[in-house]
Amino acid sequence: MADVFGVNPQAITKYLKNIYREGELTRSATCYKLEQVKKEGGRAVKRRVDVYNLDAIISVGYRISSKTGTKFRQWATRVLNRKTVFHIASANSIDFVNC
């Protein structure tokens, strides 16, 4: 995720901790452990790494302060606007979800 948003891993950790602390998301619903095998010095080493789902990535993307984060937010806004306009045009009404 750090590579995607062009920041260091510590920044991602900070944002995720805040997201979980504030109750925006729960770690148990957005993160799982994945066993990854890497070659180190000619031998295969297994490590367990945290993998995050799309909800966590989107939440971080809306908080992160980087050029890539800005581009992500612009892209997400365009996609949401297109979907909203399509929904309104096709349904000819606005459905409000419990907010």
PDB file of N, CA and C in Angstrom, residues 1-15 60-61 63-70:
ATOM      1  N   MET A   1       0.839  -1.190   0.000  1.00  0.00           N
ATOM      2  CA  MET A   1       0.000   0.000   0.000  1.00  0.00           C
ATOM      3  C   MET A   1       0.881   1.250   0.000  1.00  0.00           C
ATOM      4  N   ALA A   2       2.011   1.189   0.707  1.00  0.00           N
ATOM      5  CA  ALA A   2       2.920   2.334   0.752  1.00  0.00           C
ATOM      6  C   ALA A   2       3.438   2.653  -0.644  1.00  0.00           C
ATOM      7  N   ASP A   3       3.771   1.622  -1.406  1.00  0.00           N
ATOM      8  CA  ASP A   3       4.248   1.839  -2.773  1.00  0.00           C
ATOM      9  C   ASP A   3       3.162   2.455  -3.647  1.00  0.00           C
ATOM     10  N   VAL A   4       1.946   1.982  -3.493  1.00  0.00           N
ATOM     11  CA  VAL A   4       0.829   2.492  -4.299  1.00  0.00           C
ATOM     12  C   VAL A   4       0.624   3.983  -4.069  1.00  0.00           C
ATOM     13  N   PHE A   5       0.683   4.420  -2.807  1.00  0.00           N
ATOM     14  CA  PHE A   5       0.427   5.822  -2.485  1.00  0.00           C
ATOM     15  C   PHE A   5       1.691   6.677  -2.435  1.00  0.00           C
ATOM     16  N   GLY A   6       2.855   6.076  -2.673  1.00  0.00           N
ATOM     17  CA  GLY A   6       4.095   6.841  -2.740  1.00  0.00           C
ATOM     18  C   GLY A   6       4.550   7.410  -1.408  1.00  0.00           C
ATOM     19  N   VAL A   7       4.353   6.659  -0.330  1.00  0.00           N
ATOM     20  CA  VAL A   7       4.775   7.099   1.004  1.00  0.00           C
ATOM     21  C   VAL A   7       5.519   5.946   1.683  1.00  0.00           C
ATOM     22  N   ASN A   8       6.061   6.215   2.874  1.00  0.00           N
ATOM     23  CA  ASN A   8       6.760   5.144   3.585  1.00  0.00           C
ATOM     24  C   ASN A   8       5.757   4.279   4.359  1.00  0.00           C
ATOM     25  N   PRO A   9       6.139   3.041   4.661  1.00  0.00           N
ATOM     26  CA  PRO A   9       5.218   2.134   5.359  1.00  0.00           C
ATOM     27  C   PRO A   9       4.747   2.662   6.712  1.00  0.00           C
ATOM     28  N   GLN A  10       5.577   3.440   7.395  1.00  0.00           N
ATOM     29  CA  GLN A  10       5.181   3.985   8.691  1.00  0.00           C
ATOM     30  C   GLN A  10       3.974   4.911   8.566  1.00  0.00           C
ATOM     31  N   ALA A  11       3.883   5.638   7.465  1.00  0.00           N
ATOM     32  CA  ALA A  11       2.730   6.524   7.242  1.00  0.00           C
ATOM     33  C   ALA A  11       1.449   5.698   7.110  1.00  0.00           C
ATOM     34  N   ILE A  12       1.526   4.604   6.373  1.00  0.00           N
ATOM     35  CA  ILE A  12       0.359   3.735   6.210  1.00  0.00           C
ATOM     36  C   ILE A  12      -0.071   3.176   7.563  1.00  0.00           C
ATOM     37  N   THR A  13       0.906   2.725   8.349  1.00  0.00           N
ATOM     38  CA  THR A  13       0.611   2.190   9.684  1.00  0.00           C
ATOM     39  C   THR A  13      -0.085   3.233  10.542  1.00  0.00           C
ATOM     40  N   LYS A  14       0.397   4.472  10.484  1.00  0.00           N
ATOM     41  CA  LYS A  14      -0.206   5.558  11.273  1.00  0.00           C
ATOM     42  C   LYS A  14      -1.662   5.776  10.867  1.00  0.00           C
ATOM     43  N   TYR A  15      -1.929   5.844   9.578  1.00  0.00           N
ATOM     44  CA  TYR A  15      -3.298   6.065   9.108  1.00  0.00           C
ATOM     45  C   TYR A  15      -4.209   4.902   9.490  1.00  0.00           C
ATOM     46  N   VAL A  60      -7.574   4.719   3.680  1.00  0.00           N
ATOM     47  CA  VAL A  60      -6.233   5.318   3.701  1.00  0.00           C
ATOM     48  C   VAL A  60      -6.114   6.332   2.568  1.00  0.00           C
ATOM     49  N   GLY A  61      -6.618   5.985   1.397  1.00  0.00           N
ATOM     50  CA  GLY A  61      -6.533   6.882   0.240  1.00  0.00           C
ATOM     51  C   GLY A  61      -7.196   8.225   0.463  1.00  0.00           C
ATOM     52  N   ARG A  63      -7.280   9.720   3.336  1.00  0.00           N
ATOM     53  CA  ARG A  63      -6.592  10.432   4.417  1.00  0.00           C
ATOM     54  C   ARG A  63      -5.174  10.844   4.046  1.00  0.00           C
ATOM     55  N   ILE A  64      -4.568  10.127   3.158  1.00  0.00           N
ATOM     56  CA  ILE A  64      -3.134  10.275   2.918  1.00  0.00           C
ATOM     57  C   ILE A  64      -2.817  11.561   2.168  1.00  0.00           C
ATOM     58  N   SER A  65      -1.711  12.149   2.528  1.00  0.00           N
ATOM     59  CA  SER A  65      -1.288  13.402   1.914  1.00  0.00           C
ATOM     60  C   SER A  65      -0.098  13.126   1.001  1.00  0.00           C
ATOM     61  N   SER A  66      -0.407  12.804  -0.240  1.00  0.00           N
ATOM     62  CA  SER A  66       0.631  12.581  -1.245  1.00  0.00           C
ATOM     63  C   SER A  66       0.022  12.882  -2.607  1.00  0.00           C
ATOM     64  N   LYS A  67       0.869  13.049  -3.611  1.00  0.00           N
ATOM     65  CA  LYS A  67       0.348  13.309  -4.957  1.00  0.00           C
ATOM     66  C   LYS A  67      -0.513  12.139  -5.434  1.00  0.00           C
ATOM     67  N   THR A  68      -0.059  10.942  -5.144  1.00  0.00           N
ATOM     68  CA  THR A  68      -0.828   9.767  -5.545  1.00  0.00           C
ATOM     69  C   THR A  68      -2.142   9.692  -4.786  1.00  0.00           C
ATOM     70  N   GLY A  69      -2.130  10.063  -3.509  1.00  0.00           N
ATOM     71  CA  GLY A  69      -3.361  10.105  -2.725  1.00  0.00           C
ATOM     72  C   GLY A  69      -4.361  11.078  -3.322  1.00  0.00           C
ATOM     73  N   THR A  70      -3.867  12.237  -3.746  1.00  0.00           N
ATOM     74  CA  THR A  70      -4.728  13.234  -4.388  1.00  0.00           C
ATOM     75  C   THR A  70      -5.312  12.680  -5.679  1.00  0.00           C
TER      76      THR A  70
END
